[in-house]
N, CA, C and O of each residue as an XYZ file, in Angstrom:
708
protein
N     100.484    120.203     89.974
C     101.627    121.089     91.120
C     102.205    121.555     89.165
O     101.879    121.113     88.063
N     103.491    123.000     89.802
C     103.593    123.410     88.602
C     104.467    124.625     89.738
O     104.239    124.928     90.909
N     105.882    125.257     88.416
C     106.535    126.310     89.083
C     106.478    127.591     87.834
O     106.484    127.915     86.646
N     106.442    127.812     88.693
C     106.879    129.806     87.741
C     107.990    130.022     87.480
O     108.638    130.647     88.320
N     108.513    129.689     86.491
C     109.553    130.066     85.721
C     110.603    128.363     84.906
O     111.502    128.229     84.076
N     109.983    127.658     85.558
C     110.110    126.265     86.035
C     111.990    125.844     85.111
O     112.052    125.732     83.887
N     112.835    125.738     85.720
C     112.265    126.342     87.126
C     112.215    127.054     88.022
O     113.108    127.852     87.736
N     111.625    127.511     89.359
C     111.343    127.963     89.442
C     110.490    128.104     90.422
O     109.777    127.116     90.600
N     110.260    129.287     91.349
C     109.224    128.825     92.278
C     107.986    128.288     92.152
O     107.408    128.565     91.101
N     107.268    127.418     93.130
C     106.278    126.127     92.817
C     105.442    126.256     93.799
O     105.385    127.193     94.596
N     104.451    124.838     93.730
C     103.637    124.795     94.230
C     103.020    123.996     94.094
O     102.756    124.173     92.905
N     102.046    122.401     94.602
C     101.642    122.005     94.627
C     100.574    121.704     95.279
O     100.478    122.266     96.370
N      98.973    120.375     94.721
C      97.918    120.876     95.263
C      97.288    119.716     95.583
O      97.361    119.070     94.537
N      96.729    119.073     96.361
C      96.406    117.189     96.064
C      94.498    117.664     97.174
O      94.096    118.551     97.928
N      94.178    116.893     96.797
C      92.224    116.979     98.027
C      92.131    115.090     97.675
O      92.060    114.460     96.619
N      92.178    114.649     99.202
C      91.518    114.038     98.630
C      89.300    113.526     99.041
O      88.760    113.857    100.096
N      88.708    112.904     98.134
C      88.099    112.662     98.126
C      86.381    111.278     98.802
O      86.296    110.117     98.402
N      85.837    111.627     99.326
C      85.204    110.547     99.986
C      84.114    110.152     98.792
O      83.107    110.797     99.085
N      83.826    109.325     97.474
C      83.277    108.959     97.060
C      82.157    107.857     96.793
O      82.797    106.834     96.548
N      80.983    107.606     96.731
C      79.649    106.768     96.895
C      79.201    106.654     98.881
O      79.575    106.618    100.054
N      78.269    106.646     98.018
C      77.503    106.808     99.681
C      76.544    107.891    100.398
O      75.452    107.573    100.869
N      77.064    109.203    100.433
C      77.819    110.505    100.554
C      76.387    111.362    100.057
O      76.250    111.055     98.873
N      75.547    112.066    100.355
C      75.095    112.886    100.057
C      76.033    113.825     98.750
O      77.236    114.068     98.657
N      75.124    114.103     98.062
C      75.754    114.562     96.497
C      76.943    114.221     95.638
O      77.678    114.824     94.856
N      76.775    112.519     96.301
C      77.578    111.768     95.447
C      79.512    112.007     96.161
O      80.542    111.356     95.982
N      79.328    112.723     96.624
C      80.768    112.772     96.824
C      81.114    113.730     98.426
O      80.164    114.222     99.036
N      82.072    113.831     98.770
C      82.584    115.038     99.871
C      83.938    115.097     99.737
O      84.688    114.166     99.443
N      84.340    116.720    100.067
C      86.090    116.733    100.382
C      86.428    116.331    101.765
O      85.868    116.623    102.821
N      87.239    115.758    101.580
C      87.682    115.193    103.520
C      88.878    116.177    103.533
O      89.071    117.127    104.291
N      89.772    115.632    102.319
C      91.262    116.668    102.846
C      91.801    117.762    101.608
O      91.842    117.436    100.422
N      92.064    118.652    101.949
C      92.570    119.394    100.998
C      94.050    119.963    101.539
O      94.351    120.323    102.677
N      94.711    119.927    100.560
C      96.841    120.549    100.755
C      96.190    121.435     99.902
O      95.060    121.306     99.431
N      97.377    122.796     99.656
C      98.467    123.431     99.329
C      99.904    123.347     99.484
O     100.229    123.671    100.627
N     100.958    123.003     98.686
C     102.497    123.441     99.191
C     102.803    124.438     98.631
O     102.314    124.736     97.542
N     103.830    125.299     99.361
C     104.429    126.449     98.346
C     105.891    126.646     98.294
O     106.604    127.456     98.886
N     106.137    125.822     97.544
C     107.883    125.904     97.276
C     108.862    127.034     96.305
O     109.137    127.374     95.155
N     109.112    127.282     97.676
C     109.552    129.157     97.065
C     111.457    128.959     96.544
O     112.057    130.023     96.391
N     112.177    127.777     96.337
C     113.432    127.628     96.305
C     112.849    128.366     93.769
O     111.827    128.363     93.084
N     113.970    128.682     93.611
C     113.940    129.226     92.177
C     115.037    127.570     91.169
O     115.456    127.626     90.012
N     115.124    126.862     91.737
C     115.724    125.695     91.679
C     114.631    124.158     91.636
O     114.890    122.956     91.682
N     113.056    125.130     91.501
C     111.758    123.990     91.735
C     111.200    123.142     90.168
O     111.175    123.669     89.056
N     111.105    122.808     90.248
C     110.970    122.248     89.053
C     108.916    121.187     89.007
O     108.511    120.471     89.923
N     108.401    121.387     88.145
C     107.106    121.202     87.939
C     107.184    119.908     88.050
O     106.164    119.382     88.496
N     108.756    118.658     87.587
C     108.284    117.106     88.535
C     108.479    116.982     89.552
O     108.059    115.988     90.144
N     109.179    117.919     90.153
C     109.330    117.896     91.339
C     107.995    118.588     92.438
O     107.497    117.894     93.325
N     107.672    119.670     92.244
C     105.988    119.842     92.546
C     105.287    118.861     92.366
O     104.525    118.496     93.261
N     105.363    118.224     91.229
C     104.658    116.981     90.595
C     104.191    115.910     92.080
O     103.223    115.793     92.830
N     105.440    115.338     91.915
C     105.373    114.173     92.714
C     105.098    114.805     94.920
O     104.350    113.899     95.285
N     105.220    115.309     95.627
C     105.212    115.930     96.048
C     103.511    116.177     96.283
O     102.938    116.068     97.367
N     102.962    116.487     95.155
C     101.542    116.744     95.543
C     100.952    114.988     95.671
O     100.066    114.516     96.384
N     101.705    114.443     94.836
C     101.015    112.828     95.429
C     102.092    112.789     96.493
O     101.519    113.364     97.418
N     103.141    112.510     96.878
C     103.077    111.688     97.762
C     102.279    112.736     99.073
O     101.495    112.115     99.791
N     102.458    114.232     99.375
C     101.938    114.609    100.135
C     100.166    114.197    100.573
O      99.749    114.486    101.694
N      99.186    113.450     99.448
C      98.369    113.110     99.519
C      98.490    111.616     99.582
O      97.480    111.157    100.116
N      99.083    110.973     99.344
C      99.039    109.691    100.033
C      98.784    109.159    101.563
O      98.035    108.395    102.171
N     100.074    110.204    101.841
C     101.129    110.741    103.596
C      99.405    110.698    103.896
O      99.129    109.631    104.443
N      98.643    111.243    103.763
C      97.671    112.036    104.604
C      96.427    110.692    104.572
O      95.819    110.254    105.548
N      96.308    110.256    103.173
C      95.839    108.819    103.571
C      95.875    107.927    104.032
O      94.917    107.388    104.587
N      97.327    107.363    103.921
C      97.866    106.814    105.083
C      97.791    107.462    106.630
O      97.866    106.503    107.398
N      97.691    108.521    107.275
C      97.887    108.687    108.670
C      96.367    108.907    109.680
O      96.255    108.991    110.903
N      95.022    108.966    108.271
C      94.546    108.758    108.820
C      93.345    107.560    108.272
O      92.161    107.334    108.522
N      94.238    107.061    107.528
C      93.775    105.706    107.367
C      92.207    105.012    106.222
O      91.198    104.337    106.427
N      92.788    105.628    105.170
C      91.262    105.853    104.037
C      92.234    105.800    102.970
O      93.116    106.450    102.408
N      91.570    104.602    102.978
C      91.616    103.598    101.965
C      90.324    102.251    101.555
O      89.626    101.964    102.527
N      90.098    101.702    100.632
C      91.192    101.859     99.610
C      90.628    103.251     98.693
O      89.649    103.891     99.080
N      91.335    103.584     97.527
C      91.977    104.433     97.114
C      92.315    104.564     95.369
O      93.224    104.291     94.586
N      91.174    105.064     95.361
C      91.656    105.572     93.459
C      93.306    107.390     93.594
O      93.736    108.405     94.141
N      93.359    106.672     92.865
C      94.730    107.312     92.056
C      94.401    108.525     91.597
O      94.692    108.316     90.419
N      93.899    109.985     91.617
C      94.059    110.736     90.070
C      94.998    111.483     90.023
O      95.383    112.064     91.038
N      95.584    111.642     88.831
C      96.351    113.264     88.864
C      96.434    113.252     87.116
O      96.394    112.299     86.338
N      96.563    114.703     86.871
C      96.796    114.885     85.719
C      98.654    114.970     85.186
O      98.991    115.381     84.076
N      99.508    114.552     86.116
C     100.517    114.258     85.650
C     100.000    112.753     84.282
O      99.417    111.763     84.725
N     100.209    112.814     83.302
C     101.043    111.230     83.156
C     102.051    110.235     83.362
O     102.186    109.023     83.529
N     102.561    111.076     83.291
C     104.311    110.261     83.622
C     103.957    110.274     84.437
O     102.871    109.695     84.475
N     104.405    110.836     85.702
C     104.279    110.212     86.754
C     102.821    108.923     87.177
O     102.806    107.788     87.654
N     101.541    110.096     86.579
C     100.618    107.929     87.477
C     100.846    106.501     86.297
O     100.516    105.317     86.362
N     101.725    107.502     85.037
C     102.609    106.116     85.010
C     103.611    105.708     85.023
O     104.119    104.796     84.372
N     104.051    106.454     85.894
C     105.775    105.772     86.751
C     105.079    104.313     87.462
O     105.245    103.100     87.331
N     104.298    105.136     88.201
C     103.798    104.287     89.528
C     102.818    103.160     89.356
O     102.692    102.264     90.191
N     102.082    103.247     88.163
C     101.196    102.505     87.895
C     102.257    101.348     87.646
O     102.184    100.236     88.168
N     103.400    101.830     86.646
C     103.702    100.763     86.317
C     105.212    100.308     86.747
O     106.049     99.727     86.056
N     105.297    100.731     88.035
C     106.641    100.843     88.858
C     107.617    101.063     88.349
O     108.600    100.420     88.716
N     107.748    102.023     87.337
C     108.886    102.094     86.461
C     109.382    103.567     87.252
O     108.572    104.467     87.471
N     110.873    103.657     87.646
C     110.994    105.079     88.196
C     111.583    105.563     87.338
O     112.041    105.078     86.304
N     111.607    107.075     87.944
C     112.244    108.201     86.788
C     113.802    108.244     86.575
O     114.536    108.080     87.549
N     114.391    108.490     85.152
C     115.017    108.596     84.889
C     116.270    109.803     86.057
O     117.272    109.833     86.771
N     115.473    110.359     85.626
C     116.124    111.203     86.650
C     116.149    111.475     87.796
O     115.298    111.942     88.551
N     118.245    110.848     88.067
C     118.141    110.318     89.941
C     117.704    111.707     90.659
O     117.147    111.554     91.746
N     117.872    112.987     90.224
C     117.051    113.858     91.272
C     115.320    113.059     91.731
O     114.932    112.748     92.858
N     114.945    112.986     91.055
C     113.330    112.666     91.113
C     113.383    111.132     91.912
O     112.402    111.456     92.580
N     113.599    110.143     92.269
C     114.270    109.151     92.786
C     113.771    108.991     93.854
O     112.882    108.161     94.046
N     114.080    109.488     94.439
C     114.505    110.200     96.006
C     112.442    109.952     96.269
O     111.700    109.049     96.655
N     112.336    111.023     95.894
C     110.367    111.368     96.001
C     109.754    109.758     95.537
O     109.415    108.901     96.353
N     109.714    109.608     94.072
C     108.958    108.253     94.061
C     109.327    107.081     94.527
O     108.298    106.409     94.587
N     110.497    106.274     95.001
C     110.541    104.954     95.720
C     109.617    105.638     97.579
O     108.990    104.743     98.146
N     109.608    107.652     98.623
C     109.027    107.193     98.928
C     107.161    106.961     98.306
O     106.289    106.175     98.676
N     107.165    107.969     97.326
C     105.356    107.765     97.258
C     105.511    106.203     96.913
O     104.821    105.723     97.812
N     105.803    105.539     96.460
C     105.790    104.396     96.086
C     105.470    103.248     97.192
O     104.878    102.178     97.057
N     106.214    103.993     98.611
C     106.803    102.785    100.180
C     105.041    103.085    100.149
O     104.290    102.113    100.221
N     104.486    104.463    100.041
C     103.324    104.770    101.145
C     102.133    103.948     99.412
O     101.656    102.814     99.473
N     102.097    104.125     99.172
C     101.237    103.917     98.071
C     100.628    102.231     98.374
O      99.480    101.789     98.405
N     102.206    101.461     98.604
C     102.119     99.935     98.831
C     101.287     99.751     99.775
O     100.201     99.209     99.572
N     101.717    100.222    101.079
C     100.915    100.475    102.352
C      99.826    100.926    102.165
O      99.303    100.994    103.277
N      98.819    101.458    101.057
C      97.458    101.783    100.540
C      97.015    100.845    100.278
O      97.860     99.960    100.147
N      95.484    100.380    100.026
C      94.952     99.703     99.018
C      94.484    100.344     97.848
O      93.376    100.861     97.706
N      95.417    100.276     97.002
C      95.054    101.746     95.417
C      94.739    100.707     95.016
O      95.371     99.651     94.994
N      93.318    101.053     94.533
C      92.880    100.912     93.667
C      93.116    101.147     92.031
O      92.905    100.276     91.187
N      93.471    102.147     91.822
C      93.337    102.511     90.516
C      94.531    104.077     90.272
O      94.530    105.038     91.041
N      95.367    103.955     89.124
C      96.324    104.965     88.806
C      95.879    105.453     87.510
O      96.333    105.080     86.428
N      94.615    106.632     87.759
C      94.457    107.008     86.993
C      94.883    109.048     86.138
O      94.569    110.175     86.522
N      95.583    108.600     85.087
C      95.557    110.115     84.687
C      93.649    111.099     84.460
O      92.560    110.575     84.227
N      93.919    112.271     84.615
C      93.182    112.898     84.956
C      92.849    113.888     83.762
O      93.390    114.795     84.394
N      92.496    114.437     82.757
C      93.495    115.994     81.875
C      93.807    117.058     82.820
O      93.699    116.455     83.888
N      94.075    118.070     83.062
C      94.536    119.287     84.087
C      93.048    120.054     83.821
O      92.660    120.956     84.563
N      92.398    119.649     82.849
C      91.335    120.655     82.730
C      89.633    120.104     83.899
O      88.760    120.834     84.369
N      89.770    118.872     83.969
C      89.296    118.362     84.549
C      90.373    117.407     86.262
O      90.006    116.242     86.419
N      90.945    117.659     86.795
C      91.872    118.193     87.151
C      91.768    119.640     88.056
O      92.918    119.930     88.387
N      90.866    120.575     88.534
C      90.365    122.007     88.763
C      91.517    122.556     90.122
O      92.397    123.396     90.309
N      90.693    121.269     90.963
C      90.694    121.376     91.791
C      92.099    121.739     92.777
O      92.410    122.689     93.496
N      92.848    120.240     92.329
C      94.954    119.966     92.535
C      94.701    120.991     91.825
O      93.492    121.119     92.017
N      95.090    122.032     90.950
C      95.995    122.934     90.063
C      94.731    124.920     90.866
O      95.192    126.053     91.005
N      93.325    124.463     91.141
C      93.930    126.509     92.447
C      94.415    125.576     93.398
O      94.918    126.305     94.252
N      94.551    124.530     93.724
C      94.874    124.753     95.375
C      96.438    124.990     95.481
O      96.921    125.802     96.270
N      97.365    124.021     94.407
C      98.780    124.787     93.967
C      98.640    126.300     93.616
O      99.748    126.815     93.771
N      97.690    127.245     93.193
C      98.032    128.258     91.768
C      98.060    128.669     93.650
O      99.166    128.814     94.172
N      96.890    128.807     94.438
C      96.758    129.333     95.744
C      97.959    129.812     96.771
O      98.335    130.888     97.234
N      98.586    127.634     96.938
C      99.518    127.817     97.241
C     101.209    128.605     95.991
O     102.160    127.847     96.181
N     101.425    129.228     95.443
C     101.778    129.623     95.082
C     101.922    131.164     95.335
O     102.838    131.711     95.949
N     100.108    132.158     94.341
C      99.908    132.920     94.582
C     100.725    133.810     96.015
O     101.566    134.697     95.873
N     100.116    133.193     97.583
C     100.217    132.885     98.453
C     101.113    133.400     99.741
O     101.077    133.894    100.868
N     102.492    132.561     97.981
C     103.886    132.069     98.792
C     103.491    131.582    100.686
O     104.143    131.667    101.726
N     102.372    131.175    100.410
C     102.324    129.882    102.035
C     101.819    128.126    101.193
O     101.451    127.593    100.146
N     102.195    127.877    102.728
C     102.145    126.245    102.906
C     100.292    126.271    103.174
O      99.947    127.429    103.413
N      99.579    125.682    103.178
C      98.036    125.499    103.929
C      97.342    123.021    104.219
O      97.806    121.935    103.874
N      96.173    123.497    104.962
C      96.466    121.655    105.016
C      95.080    121.785    105.602
O      94.855    121.872    106.809
N      94.287    121.791    104.770
C      92.933    121.819    105.686
C      92.505    119.837    106.295
O      93.450    119.074    106.101
N      91.647    119.401    106.725
C      91.332    118.634    107.652
C      89.341    118.383    107.883
O      88.657    118.203    108.890
N      89.004    118.492    106.429
C      87.749    118.264    105.635
C      85.959    119.022    106.796
O      85.066    119.868    106.849
N      86.964    117.099    107.828
C      86.181    116.036    108.048
C      85.389    115.973    109.480
O      84.630    115.149    109.990
N      86.177    117.822    110.075
C      85.985    118.030    111.585
C      86.394    119.143    110.914
O      87.298    119.448    111.692
N      86.425    119.824    110.236
C      86.148    121.375    110.481
C      84.415    120.983    109.159
O      83.998    120.205    108.301
N      84.009    122.444    110.075
C      82.199    122.413    110.041
C      81.850    123.999    108.382
O      81.711    125.179    108.703
N      81.821    123.764    107.606
C      80.949    124.982    107.076
C      82.950    125.232    106.108
O      83.970    124.550    106.006
N      82.395    126.832    105.570
C      83.312    127.240    104.870
C      83.888    128.720    104.929
O      83.442    129.669    105.573
N      85.264    128.658    103.886
C      85.508    130.258    104.381
C      85.801    130.840    102.834
O      85.944    130.028    101.920
N      85.863    131.933    102.642
C      85.689    132.439    101.234
C      87.609    132.057    100.316
O      87.856    132.130     99.112
N      88.740    131.621    101.641
C      89.312    131.437    100.561
C      89.129    129.313    100.219
O      89.951    128.669     99.567
N      88.179    128.869    100.717
C      88.337    127.330    100.319
C      86.862    127.363     99.318
O      86.716    126.336     98.655
N      86.122    128.088     99.203
C      85.425    128.322     97.692
C      85.138    128.028     96.141
O      84.105    127.874     95.490
N      86.917    128.015     95.745
C      86.662    127.559     94.738
C      87.210    125.808     94.564
O      86.944    125.021     93.656
N      87.901    125.639     95.579
C      88.274    123.940     95.682
C      86.424    123.449     95.797
O      85.752    122.937     94.901
N      86.086    123.732     96.864
C      84.315    123.623     96.546
C      84.204    123.801     95.189
O      83.029    123.736     95.551
N      84.211    123.882     94.577
C      83.214    124.918     93.059
C      83.796    124.025     92.125
O      83.081    123.623     91.207
N      85.223    123.568     92.221
C      85.864    123.164     91.359
C      85.801    121.352     91.936
O      86.733    120.636     91.571
N      84.726    120.759     92.778
C      85.738    119.562     93.124
C      84.287    118.981     92.673
O      84.255    117.756     92.562
N      82.900    119.787     92.357
C      81.620    118.749     91.938
C      82.236    118.372     90.260
O      82.212    117.236     89.786
N      82.818    119.712     89.474
C      82.824    119.150     88.412
C      83.979    118.168     88.209
O      83.713    117.206     87.490
N      85.619    118.263     88.881
C      86.084    117.149     88.529
C      85.195    115.495     88.737
O      85.025    114.505     88.024
N      84.772    115.942     90.217
C      84.673    114.625     90.374
C      83.994    113.449     89.378
O      84.209    112.338     88.893
N      82.728    114.854     89.461
C      81.877    114.460     88.460
C      82.382    113.793     87.028
O      81.925    112.751     86.558
N      83.301    114.516     86.501
C      83.738    114.175     85.360
C      84.515    112.918     85.578
O      84.747    112.348     84.512
N      85.122    112.139     86.933
C      86.009    111.292     86.764
C      84.782    110.224     87.234
O      84.941    109.210     86.554
N      83.524    110.048     88.209
C      82.634    109.611     87.902
C      82.269    109.341     87.066
O      82.591    108.175     86.841
N      81.624    109.799     86.226
C      80.925    109.383     84.541
C      81.951    108.006     82.968
O      81.643    107.250     82.047
N      83.873    108.841     84.093
C      84.333    108.720     83.059
C      84.357    106.784     83.284
O      84.440    105.846     82.491
N      84.212    106.918     85.075
C      84.907    105.109     85.337
C      82.968    104.489     86.539
O      82.688    103.866     87.563
N      82.613    104.869     85.974
C      81.475    104.882     86.458
C      80.792    103.168     85.916
O      79.648    102.927     86.301
N      81.411    102.231     85.182
C      81.438    100.714     85.188
C      82.536    100.305     86.037
O      82.651     99.080     86.018
N      83.298    100.823     86.700
C      84.394    100.398     88.545
C      83.973    100.366     89.114
O      82.756    100.200     89.195
N      84.857    100.530     89.986
C      84.108    100.177     91.396
C      84.436    101.203     91.942
O      85.387    101.037     92.705
N      83.974    102.442     91.874
C      83.902    103.888     91.982
C      83.422    103.954     93.341
O      82.398    104.627     93.221
N      83.534    103.685     94.463
C      83.427    104.338     96.090
C      84.380    103.563     96.289
O      84.952    102.805     95.507
N      84.670    103.923     98.178
C      85.432    104.505     98.631
C      86.587    105.663     98.832
O      86.505    105.607    100.059
N      87.004    106.077     98.745
C      87.953    107.371     98.157
C      89.788    107.711     97.444
O      90.981    107.430     97.564
N      88.682    108.588     96.615
C      90.035    109.376     95.383
C      90.929    110.279     95.812
O      90.400    111.223     96.398
N      92.257    110.329     95.715
C      93.229    111.179     95.929
C      93.834    111.881     94.931
O      94.847    111.421     94.403
N      93.041    113.669     94.349
C      93.433    114.329     93.154
C      95.216    115.395     93.114
O      95.567    115.972     92.085
């Protein structure tokens, strides 16, 4: 997630990817881009919203076990160590995410540098540029259209890099980026 101006209008992106035992090594199951128009939107708010939105999708569709991968080292560390943020306005988002994560079988919480999390970054930028929120359950929709080409193109590099970094772990199941 990010905001233009920090604070300023912002957006977040999240994707759920099935890894292992699929042709090509992975498939995108679900993707979202959320637009936030408020001039008071901060990076930390939208990054927490991206996590919460992705976790809620996994819960809704029963996608578990789950690796959670994100480019905000702060948020990944807070969730991994169960340490709420100091900023009071972020605590409700933290606790909402924590409650949903506790209902899911989260295998790991991993920081993934932004350079290798371009799929979520592209989704956030699409939402900010269009000033519209969108989501797509890709398990139910066949084919793609031009708006999703960037997501598909970025996914291969992001997921391949993550799988290379985690080749000695149990990396089958689902990963939320």
